[in-house]
XYZ file of C-alpha atoms in Angstrom:
735
model
C 220.962 54.593 190.040
C 217.352 56.173 189.183
C 217.669 59.251 187.159
C 216.098 62.497 188.129
C 212.450 63.352 186.593
C 212.570 66.690 185.116
C 209.074 68.950 184.815
C 209.180 72.581 184.333
C 211.233 74.125 187.028
C 211.107 71.072 188.951
C 213.355 67.925 189.711
C 212.709 64.929 191.570
C 215.775 62.853 192.290
C 214.878 59.379 193.721
C 218.485 58.738 194.783
C 219.067 61.850 196.878
C 215.217 62.036 197.775
C 215.004 65.586 196.956
C 212.770 67.837 195.026
C 214.538 70.985 193.711
C 212.772 74.099 192.262
C 215.034 76.204 189.981
C 217.803 74.119 191.328
C 217.275 74.718 195.000
C 216.034 72.106 197.288
C 212.493 72.125 198.588
C 211.259 71.050 201.933
C 209.049 68.142 201.469
C 208.468 65.202 204.076
C 209.406 61.840 203.333
C 205.704 60.358 202.972
C 204.828 63.423 200.420
C 208.133 62.400 198.580
C 206.992 58.827 198.308
C 203.345 59.622 196.845
C 204.921 62.101 194.223
C 207.508 59.542 193.246
C 204.743 56.852 192.874
C 202.557 59.152 190.981
C 205.459 60.005 188.569
C 206.529 56.571 188.189
C 202.935 55.560 187.217
C 202.300 58.647 185.051
C 200.446 56.456 182.312
C 197.617 55.592 184.534
C 195.527 56.591 187.584
C 196.978 55.353 190.900
C 194.523 54.162 193.352
C 194.289 55.377 197.048
C 194.970 51.783 198.307
C 198.031 51.628 196.094
C 199.328 55.160 197.147
C 198.706 54.051 201.016
C 200.720 50.722 200.430
C 203.470 52.310 198.728
C 203.860 55.452 201.103
C 202.670 53.683 204.143
C 204.200 50.312 203.910
C 202.908 47.564 206.540
C 200.731 50.315 208.406
C 197.005 50.907 208.562
C 196.434 54.768 208.163
C 193.622 57.040 207.599
C 192.810 58.147 204.052
C 193.014 61.591 205.051
C 196.915 61.251 205.762
C 197.152 60.805 201.997
C 194.753 63.622 201.253
C 197.133 66.012 203.439
C 200.221 64.769 201.382
C 198.253 65.647 198.082
C 197.567 68.810 199.363
C 200.989 69.556 200.216
C 202.391 68.647 196.770
C 199.550 71.027 194.840
C 200.717 73.736 196.902
C 204.610 73.135 195.824
C 203.634 72.349 192.247
C 200.458 74.101 191.278
C 196.707 73.137 192.100
C 196.332 71.297 188.584
C 199.680 69.048 188.817
C 197.695 66.091 190.491
C 194.270 65.314 189.345
C 191.776 63.505 191.785
C 189.570 60.578 189.834
C 186.759 60.997 192.533
C 186.131 58.087 194.849
C 189.442 56.286 193.088
C 192.749 57.699 193.398
C 195.032 60.432 191.608
C 196.943 61.042 188.627
C 200.025 63.262 187.879
C 199.159 65.751 185.051
C 202.524 67.499 184.525
C 204.395 66.890 181.394
C 208.019 65.655 181.845
C 210.825 66.937 179.754
C 210.989 64.622 176.802
C 207.357 63.560 176.796
C 206.187 64.069 173.468
C 208.825 63.887 170.957
C 210.528 60.795 169.741
C 212.980 62.869 167.608
C 214.458 66.448 168.650
C 213.640 67.431 164.871
C 209.941 66.825 164.784
C 207.453 69.033 165.707
C 204.241 67.450 167.204
C 201.110 69.178 166.426
C 198.528 68.232 169.076
C 194.834 69.016 168.970
C 193.163 70.501 172.029
C 190.834 67.338 172.780
C 193.800 64.967 172.285
C 195.690 67.171 174.652
C 193.316 66.780 177.394
C 192.902 63.165 177.290
C 196.003 61.932 175.859
C 198.298 59.960 178.443
C 201.957 61.523 178.751
C 205.019 59.363 178.803
C 207.457 59.946 181.706
C 210.971 59.951 180.549
C 214.046 59.910 183.233
C 216.235 62.951 182.393
C 219.519 60.601 181.603
C 217.474 59.156 178.869
C 217.090 62.742 176.880
C 220.528 64.520 176.130
C 218.702 67.780 174.666
C 215.432 69.618 175.508
C 214.801 71.215 172.008
C 211.936 73.757 172.090
C 209.195 71.798 170.185
C 209.420 69.253 173.291
C 209.000 72.174 175.838
C 205.974 73.543 173.950
C 204.182 70.272 173.613
C 204.712 69.871 177.276
C 203.403 73.658 177.971
C 200.374 72.834 175.891
C 199.552 69.664 177.774
C 199.873 71.696 180.954
C 197.195 74.362 179.840
C 195.121 71.822 178.147
C 194.811 69.854 181.670
C 194.308 72.927 183.404
C 191.693 73.918 181.201
C 189.645 70.793 181.513
C 190.150 71.073 185.309
C 188.451 74.130 185.191
C 185.536 73.104 182.921
C 185.032 70.008 185.302
C 185.328 71.970 188.431
C 182.123 73.605 187.840
C 180.399 70.425 188.555
C 180.028 69.016 192.057
C 183.123 66.833 191.556
C 186.178 66.916 189.088
C 186.378 64.163 186.815
C 189.431 62.909 184.790
C 187.772 62.506 181.189
C 190.552 60.494 179.923
C 190.435 57.878 182.530
C 186.531 57.732 182.369
C 186.893 57.004 178.536
C 189.566 54.556 178.780
C 187.733 52.393 181.331
C 184.438 52.786 180.077
C 185.875 51.898 176.552
C 187.524 48.755 178.023
C 184.140 47.437 179.542
C 182.693 44.387 177.908
C 180.000 45.359 175.336
C 177.613 42.994 176.742
C 177.921 44.329 180.552
C 175.117 46.539 181.923
C 173.635 47.855 185.179
C 169.807 48.521 185.852
C 169.650 51.486 187.774
C 166.755 51.603 190.443
C 163.553 52.724 188.646
C 161.954 56.261 190.070
C 158.559 55.783 191.539
C 156.520 58.406 189.878
C 153.013 57.540 191.355
C 151.191 60.059 193.309
C 150.945 57.295 196.234
C 154.640 57.327 197.545
C 153.712 54.211 199.622
C 153.580 52.246 196.063
C 157.436 52.765 195.897
C 157.617 48.793 196.388
C 155.758 48.296 193.343
C 158.490 50.423 191.190
C 161.201 48.562 193.090
C 159.772 45.226 192.141
C 159.481 46.106 188.693
C 163.145 47.057 188.570
C 164.478 44.047 190.480
C 162.213 41.653 188.353
C 163.551 43.163 184.823
C 167.127 43.100 186.384
C 166.698 39.110 187.275
C 165.546 38.630 183.834
C 168.438 40.111 182.364
C 170.834 38.544 184.618
C 169.594 35.238 183.718
C 170.407 35.890 179.897
C 173.693 33.992 179.788
C 175.245 36.315 177.485
C 174.829 39.327 179.426
C 177.017 40.620 182.655
C 174.758 42.325 185.042
C 175.680 44.400 187.950
C 173.705 43.271 191.220
C 170.736 45.033 192.658
C 172.756 45.863 195.988
C 175.651 47.549 193.940
C 173.143 49.848 191.934
C 171.194 50.662 194.861
C 173.739 53.661 195.838
C 172.695 55.351 192.731
C 169.210 55.940 193.643
C 168.396 59.783 193.011
C 172.360 60.323 192.110
C 173.634 63.395 190.464
C 176.301 61.566 188.894
C 176.753 61.259 184.901
C 175.882 58.215 183.033
C 179.708 58.023 182.211
C 180.794 58.174 185.872
C 178.355 55.737 187.173
C 179.259 53.038 184.007
C 183.041 53.655 184.962
C 182.565 53.121 188.645
C 180.202 49.848 188.129
C 182.603 48.517 185.266
C 179.772 48.419 182.686
C 179.301 49.519 179.260
C 175.542 50.275 179.329
C 173.136 51.537 181.776
C 169.059 51.110 181.888
C 167.434 54.207 183.479
C 163.336 53.836 184.282
C 160.446 55.162 186.026
C 157.070 53.885 186.981
C 154.013 55.378 187.433
C 151.071 53.472 188.752
C 147.386 54.993 189.014
C 144.516 52.567 189.894
C 144.613 49.753 187.283
C 146.821 51.542 185.079
C 150.612 51.554 184.995
C 153.218 53.610 182.781
C 156.773 52.334 182.703
C 159.349 54.297 181.095
C 162.954 52.832 180.123
C 165.701 53.863 178.176
C 169.141 52.231 177.428
C 172.214 54.230 177.269
C 175.796 53.393 175.754
C 177.884 55.172 178.619
C 180.697 55.293 176.222
C 179.220 57.627 173.937
C 176.241 58.891 175.750
C 173.996 57.798 173.132
C 170.352 56.388 173.635
C 170.523 52.837 172.059
C 166.978 52.131 172.844
C 164.013 53.810 174.773
C 160.284 53.331 175.125
C 157.096 54.060 177.218
C 154.531 51.465 178.003
C 151.103 52.547 179.081
C 148.830 50.087 179.945
C 146.314 48.029 182.019
C 148.179 46.713 185.178
C 147.220 43.101 184.065
C 149.655 43.719 181.350
C 152.676 44.020 183.715
C 154.209 40.832 182.899
C 153.797 41.170 179.152
C 155.731 44.782 179.721
C 158.529 43.274 181.798
C 159.153 40.466 178.929
C 159.072 43.092 176.070
C 161.588 45.407 178.293
C 164.091 42.698 178.667
C 163.682 41.497 175.129
C 164.177 44.839 173.821
C 167.332 45.386 176.121
C 168.764 42.158 175.033
C 168.440 42.699 171.158
C 169.808 46.384 171.459
C 172.800 44.815 172.886
C 172.801 42.387 170.196
C 172.253 39.536 172.384
C 170.947 36.313 170.854
C 168.234 35.054 172.816
C 167.555 31.041 172.876
C 164.389 29.452 172.733
C 164.605 28.856 176.248
C 165.286 32.500 177.249
C 162.369 33.700 175.087
C 159.966 31.095 176.705
C 161.266 32.238 180.072
C 160.680 35.771 179.311
C 157.226 35.009 178.058
C 156.104 33.402 181.146
C 153.576 34.574 183.435
C 154.394 34.053 187.078
C 150.841 34.014 188.252
C 147.525 35.281 186.802
C 146.328 36.988 190.050
C 147.805 40.423 190.598
C 146.902 40.642 194.322
C 149.205 37.369 194.731
C 151.935 39.185 192.636
C 151.691 42.250 194.691
C 151.924 40.372 198.035
C 155.336 38.853 196.532
C 156.474 42.258 195.666
C 155.980 43.466 199.258
C 157.457 40.560 200.460
C 160.659 41.289 198.433
C 160.325 44.816 199.761
C 160.621 43.721 203.273
C 163.606 41.345 202.478
C 165.685 44.235 200.748
C 165.331 46.155 204.212
C 166.397 43.544 206.279
C 169.599 44.682 207.668
C 171.780 41.316 208.270
C 173.381 39.078 206.072
C 170.851 36.153 206.278
C 167.791 38.572 206.130
C 165.810 37.486 209.059
C 164.446 40.950 209.729
C 160.491 41.031 209.237
C 160.929 37.420 208.583
C 157.378 36.220 210.124
C 155.872 39.185 208.260
C 157.507 37.972 204.978
C 156.118 34.622 205.449
C 152.784 35.759 206.105
C 152.690 37.635 202.845
C 153.645 34.664 200.879
C 151.123 32.534 202.598
C 148.572 34.822 201.568
C 149.858 34.896 198.242
C 149.591 31.138 197.618
C 146.221 31.087 199.316
C 145.020 33.440 196.250
C 146.825 31.613 193.648
C 147.846 27.827 194.830
C 149.641 27.535 191.376
C 152.026 30.489 191.984
C 155.137 28.767 191.723
C 157.654 31.500 192.733
C 155.365 32.401 195.639
C 155.786 28.643 196.849
C 159.485 28.626 196.497
C 160.113 32.023 198.372
C 157.736 30.781 200.980
C 160.018 27.686 201.434
C 163.376 29.358 201.418
C 161.832 31.774 204.073
C 161.004 28.859 206.342
C 164.414 27.581 205.667
C 165.980 30.804 206.831
C 163.921 30.470 209.995
C 165.519 27.338 210.689
C 169.337 28.040 209.715
C 169.180 31.273 212.286
C 167.782 29.002 215.141
C 164.420 31.146 215.441
C 162.685 28.000 215.090
C 164.596 24.616 214.451
C 161.587 22.341 215.003
C 160.932 19.492 212.614
C 157.613 21.386 211.834
C 159.204 24.382 210.464
C 161.381 22.330 208.470
C 158.595 20.214 207.143
C 157.023 23.526 206.138
C 159.912 24.806 203.892
C 160.267 21.282 202.319
C 156.640 21.029 201.493
C 156.550 24.644 199.863
C 159.541 23.835 197.906
C 158.125 20.507 196.627
C 155.124 22.145 195.601
C 156.889 24.924 193.899
C 158.987 22.154 191.867
C 155.923 20.508 191.067
C 154.233 23.623 189.564
C 157.566 24.481 187.916
C 160.494 22.135 187.846
C 162.542 23.905 185.182
C 161.778 27.578 186.457
C 165.226 28.980 187.333
C 164.001 31.318 190.266
C 162.405 28.073 191.565
C 165.215 26.047 191.586
C 167.661 28.837 192.925
C 165.106 28.612 195.978
C 165.445 24.888 196.094
C 168.982 25.486 196.516
C 168.573 27.414 199.429
C 165.999 25.215 201.075
C 168.783 22.480 200.980
C 171.548 24.950 202.274
C 169.480 26.670 205.183
C 167.069 23.976 206.016
C 168.703 20.732 205.629
C 172.250 21.721 205.366
C 173.085 19.670 202.712
C 175.646 21.567 200.967
C 176.777 18.996 198.241
C 172.900 18.948 196.894
C 172.446 22.652 197.557
C 175.723 23.173 195.326
C 174.614 21.155 192.934
C 171.300 23.493 192.256
C 173.535 26.468 191.896
C 176.104 24.748 189.372
C 173.250 23.741 187.270
C 172.119 27.327 187.139
C 175.696 28.620 186.168
C 175.259 26.321 183.105
C 172.178 28.562 182.223
C 173.671 31.975 183.275
C 177.148 31.713 183.939
C 177.383 35.163 185.030
C 174.530 35.468 187.440
C 176.296 37.236 190.406
C 174.187 36.181 193.058
C 174.320 32.642 192.120
C 178.379 32.718 192.039
C 178.208 34.346 195.492
C 176.200 31.912 197.268
C 177.862 29.025 195.703
C 180.875 30.681 196.998
C 179.494 30.442 200.521
C 178.802 26.868 199.993
C 181.806 26.003 199.185
C 183.418 27.817 201.986
C 181.296 25.217 204.124
C 182.744 22.512 202.345
C 186.177 23.912 202.910
C 187.048 24.521 199.408
C 188.172 28.018 199.766
C 190.304 27.874 196.809
C 187.169 27.270 194.445
C 185.430 29.992 196.691
C 187.695 32.515 195.728
C 187.534 31.649 192.042
C 183.841 32.076 191.943
C 184.282 35.333 193.930
C 186.518 36.672 191.313
C 184.241 35.962 188.553
C 181.591 37.630 190.473
C 183.631 40.855 191.209
C 185.022 40.896 187.336
C 181.106 41.369 186.336
C 180.121 43.428 189.693
C 183.512 45.095 191.117
C 181.505 47.016 193.994
C 179.401 44.031 195.317
C 179.749 44.191 198.870
C 178.817 40.518 199.689
C 181.191 39.181 197.359
C 184.260 41.515 198.686
C 183.347 40.798 202.291
C 183.319 36.836 201.788
C 186.749 37.232 199.794
C 188.168 39.434 202.862
C 187.249 36.277 205.056
C 188.680 33.695 202.947
C 192.110 35.508 202.577
C 192.137 36.240 206.454
C 191.681 32.300 206.851
C 194.726 31.605 205.292
C 196.527 34.861 206.672
C 196.872 36.937 203.388
C 196.759 40.014 205.570
C 197.871 42.465 203.017
C 195.478 41.175 200.707
C 192.645 41.151 202.811
C 193.428 44.784 204.422
C 193.531 46.272 200.876
C 190.293 44.470 199.717
C 188.743 45.804 203.263
C 189.808 49.339 202.283
C 187.660 49.157 199.114
C 184.772 48.330 201.469
C 185.294 51.128 203.637
C 185.536 53.237 200.662
C 182.051 51.800 199.330
C 180.498 52.163 202.867
C 182.276 55.337 204.370
C 179.730 55.629 207.176
C 179.887 52.101 208.036
C 181.857 51.848 211.397
C 181.870 47.952 211.292
C 183.739 47.881 207.971
C 186.212 50.650 209.136
C 186.800 48.669 212.304
C 187.484 45.182 210.362
C 190.161 47.313 208.765
C 191.946 47.822 212.291
C 191.003 44.265 213.228
C 192.981 42.748 210.266
C 196.000 44.899 211.356
C 195.538 43.747 214.736
C 195.606 40.079 213.390
C 198.602 40.511 211.468
C 200.979 42.026 213.949
C 199.336 42.124 217.394
C 199.261 45.865 217.649
C 196.235 48.015 218.601
C 197.992 51.404 217.939
C 196.124 52.454 214.843
C 193.050 50.955 216.339
C 193.668 53.284 219.189
C 194.187 56.265 217.376
C 190.999 55.610 215.497
C 188.786 54.856 218.343
C 190.059 57.706 220.359
C 188.075 60.258 217.989
C 184.979 58.033 218.139
C 182.313 58.334 221.185
C 182.973 56.185 224.036
C 179.725 54.409 223.580
C 180.136 53.677 219.824
C 180.591 49.972 220.853
C 176.896 49.897 221.514
C 176.092 50.258 218.271
C 178.837 48.508 216.369
C 179.577 44.760 216.729
C 182.932 44.714 215.396
C 184.022 47.775 218.019
C 182.347 46.096 220.705
C 184.867 42.685 219.785
C 187.886 45.041 219.278
C 187.216 46.824 222.653
C 186.910 43.773 224.561
C 189.866 42.179 222.824
C 192.161 45.367 223.515
C 191.072 45.128 227.215
C 191.807 41.751 227.404
C 195.243 42.028 226.155
C 196.274 44.702 228.461
C 194.677 42.702 231.293
C 192.210 45.182 232.256
C 189.606 42.419 233.045
C 187.348 45.297 234.915
C 187.050 46.945 231.528
C 186.217 43.669 230.052
C 183.166 43.339 232.385
C 181.949 46.593 231.788
C 181.794 46.213 228.327
C 179.899 42.868 228.449
C 177.369 44.833 230.938
C 177.033 47.269 227.974
C 176.233 44.779 225.471
C 172.414 44.279 224.324
C 170.828 41.634 226.223
C 169.944 39.645 223.064
C 173.803 39.921 221.920
C 175.798 36.736 221.664
C 179.536 37.107 220.810
C 180.400 33.463 221.164
C 183.397 31.472 219.930
C 185.283 34.429 219.544
C 187.919 36.611 221.712
C 185.121 37.520 223.831
C 185.016 35.364 226.713
C 182.284 34.357 229.197
C 181.765 36.310 232.130
C 183.081 33.581 234.542
C 186.207 33.230 232.527
C 186.927 36.767 233.306
C 186.297 36.857 236.884
C 188.292 33.604 237.235
C 191.289 35.311 235.383
C 190.832 38.082 238.003
C 191.229 35.655 240.630
C 187.734 35.849 241.831
C 186.951 32.279 242.169
C 183.866 32.488 244.403
C 182.304 34.952 242.126
C 183.206 32.993 238.946
C 181.618 29.521 240.385
C 178.452 31.385 241.226
C 178.096 33.093 237.628
C 179.498 29.721 236.109
C 176.594 27.820 237.727
C 174.103 30.442 236.744
C 175.177 30.287 233.238
C 174.780 26.512 233.048
C 171.033 26.833 233.956
C 171.028 29.191 231.158
C 172.701 26.632 228.813
C 170.748 23.584 230.064
C 167.442 25.687 229.109
C 169.054 26.449 225.656
C 169.918 22.902 225.017
C 166.707 21.554 225.669
C 164.633 24.018 223.275
C 167.660 23.725 220.649
C 169.896 20.913 221.265
C 171.824 21.249 217.856
C 172.580 25.221 218.552
C 176.516 25.317 218.961
C 176.297 28.394 221.437
C 174.524 26.375 224.131
C 177.286 23.759 223.853
C 179.922 26.377 224.090
C 178.195 28.068 227.085
C 177.938 24.827 228.982
C 181.332 23.605 228.540
C 183.473 26.794 228.817
C 181.423 27.033 232.336
C 181.972 23.305 233.510
C 185.749 23.913 232.744
C 185.684 26.791 235.056
C 184.221 24.809 237.743
C 186.637 22.227 237.194
C 184.253 19.434 236.246
C 186.898 17.652 233.759
C 184.835 14.347 232.989
C 182.029 16.190 232.178
C 183.593 18.655 229.934
C 185.694 15.794 228.052
C 182.353 13.754 227.761
C 180.360 16.737 226.450
C 183.424 17.506 224.140
C 183.275 14.030 222.641
C 179.679 14.478 221.975
C 180.140 17.718 220.525
C 182.511 16.009 217.948
C 180.167 13.566 217.456
C 177.589 15.783 215.593
C 176.921 14.956 212.130
C 177.957 18.276 210.771
C 181.498 17.772 212.565
C 184.018 17.033 209.771
C 181.390 17.972 207.028
C 180.756 21.783 207.781
C 184.164 23.558 207.841
C 182.922 26.680 209.978
C 181.397 24.298 212.637
C 184.272 21.936 212.593
C 186.789 24.981 213.162
C 184.631 26.119 215.922
C 184.561 23.073 217.762
C 188.342 22.243 217.176
C 189.718 25.687 218.205
C 187.503 25.196 221.414
C 189.534 22.022 222.637
C 192.617 24.131 223.933
C 190.400 26.587 225.719
C 188.956 23.661 227.752
C 191.924 22.330 228.598
C 193.550 25.527 229.720
C 190.597 26.377 231.924
C 190.727 22.666 233.408
C 194.574 23.686 234.231
C 195.979 21.059 231.786
C 198.413 23.167 230.587
C 200.417 20.178 228.685
C 197.408 19.280 226.143
C 196.483 23.127 226.091
C 199.681 24.088 224.586
C 200.344 20.882 222.446
C 196.814 21.336 220.971
C 197.434 25.240 220.202
C 201.024 24.308 218.728
C 199.171 21.770 215.946
C 196.297 24.402 215.278
C 198.627 27.547 215.031
C 200.085 25.922 211.919
C 196.496 25.560 210.337
C 194.032 27.830 208.253
C 191.724 29.402 210.913
C 189.324 32.380 211.297
C 191.690 34.230 213.724
C 195.498 34.320 214.045
C 197.689 32.922 216.866
C 198.040 36.614 217.729
C 194.428 36.632 219.052
C 195.342 34.157 221.633
C 196.795 36.915 223.714
C 193.515 38.237 223.967
C 191.503 35.093 224.540
C 190.917 35.175 228.227
C 190.452 31.287 228.363
C 194.283 31.243 227.927
C 195.135 33.826 230.585
C 196.463 30.987 232.743
C 199.226 30.395 229.790
C 199.975 34.196 228.793
C 203.169 34.234 230.510
C 204.293 30.540 229.972
C 207.521 30.659 227.654
C 206.070 27.769 225.689
C 202.620 29.955 224.666
C 204.791 33.066 224.109
C 207.126 30.875 221.599
C 203.644 29.831 219.648
C 202.237 33.252 219.320
C 205.668 34.886 218.786
C 206.821 32.376 216.037
C 206.203 34.325 212.648
C 205.758 31.202 210.822
C 202.450 30.867 212.825
C 201.233 33.950 211.352
C 202.637 33.975 207.841
C 200.517 33.661 204.592
C 199.497 29.729 204.019
C 198.940 28.425 200.356
C 195.050 29.049 199.683
C 193.757 25.418 198.656
C 190.938 23.216 199.160
C 190.677 21.296 202.397
C 188.724 18.468 203.829
C 186.885 19.578 207.124
C 187.698 16.100 208.632
C 191.360 16.933 208.607
C 191.203 20.052 210.628
C 193.196 19.912 213.822
C 194.947 16.708 212.540
């Protein structure tokens, strides 16, 4: 039996689930009780929002404001200072409990005010303390006043901060962990911001390649541009011990760079300097900056480190500026593969290598950009791939040992040749030199996913997040990996962190509800959230569009599905996911004539697409699905056999899953229920990108939805239970 917790005039009894004040029960809801009990039981530390949501609303997806409502209700009962807020992270119970401070009833404890504000207070169940002598009560009261005083002081800032939590967590950070905050552009020409950003990124990259340092990525520090947060708060959020701040002022052929290194644990300046020189000395300045920072952190530079830092990438400043402009456009790209402004970026790099044919990094970047164009089917021609390979070959001839060049060579193998094994070897070699390089860890994790090695991928992502805990790419990749093996609760917890990091991102929030739907098949939480959004939100959010279609399909509202199809942007492709082809929806509605007309039109589109891009899977999908609608059995089976004969089938895990999970859809549309259900029964037990639950919304299976055998598959708890996360050979998918 759990003993009651006593604090001041209050008593919380876990057994009777009551909160008493002066012996009288108070009106307290069940959720508020659970939140308070969780905070008291974890009194020695802050409790994250995610943890509280899991404890008070187990198995449910709820909005964070529900937690805020319960915290507000508790503060009204217990006093405004009873629960401290740690901004962006969670809460902490601050009241002293009876028996907190004295181990002996005869000992008077004298506590300094500073210690009282910072020291954690132990929580003691009432049954473990037979007497409550006055010294204990005095110390508890003093602690309450100290916390109240510090809360008043910090409330005068923009947000209250629990200083004791900050001290503990910053102190725990690795001494050689560092974040380089965005440099301020002090130039009169505000269009020169690309130059300041380029200097910042180059410095960050140079530091990240020093083996002993743990450097937070550019994407994670970007949110602190123009921040008003203190150095200590920033360091705590990023999980680092030190920060670099700086500014760049450029005027004509002169440049002034100011930088300082701050120990966030003590707010002391470890190092600082101003560099006011000719623009031609920019590379020497960057080298001196990186070297000085490393030495201030007591990092030993190897001869290779020193040689790399001293190396000038080019003698041509105009070519260097073109590279910086290309980097700026790449940063502005809004999609994961960074294809926005791609042709402009290629043009900038082409001009750079024309100005300096010996500029190895520009050649390497040019090769990687051409490879991205190939990977994203912007241009899959042999000529484009040849441009990528010639550019990277030239770069490697000029600088065979340059780390940045070799990194881009790995990208060319990944995106251009799709040679995942050789690409991975490049990035493994880089990690031997710079084991804490977050970008390399993340890209290698993507390659491991392609190879079916998600266990290895997760290990790499965990290494990256230990260095850079707010890295959105790493978190999102880990969420996907967990979902493949149906670890829904862990995936949901991490997705909540993404939502917290991107509070205005509708896609991130929607994925949270998508995970809940995949887990239990219910749209209830999504319905409540979606009702508060504008009806046209699906026009700007891919994930909302997917969920709206899945929801309508699951309710057999095929007219709504068609309306959502009509509302999609013309260039949008939601293929190989719960969104079906238009002909499939019409067939499910029973409008066979219209379904056949649309299918024939889609086939003409697919035929044209396959002529332009014969290895683009979406054209194969469109062709096979619509031939299945038309009942062209032999053509469908022959096409599917050829699809499985692709060279990347059985070697690329992503492609292989897409192809294997298409098979039961084709059989279902062809009316071969036995083969469709037999295939589904096998696939339901394997790791996959979507759960068996989602098959209730896959319109290709509409003819099976009422079949008892289909219902047995999707309702079997084992088919949606977590699977062991393992490395698997893509060739074994579906077997």
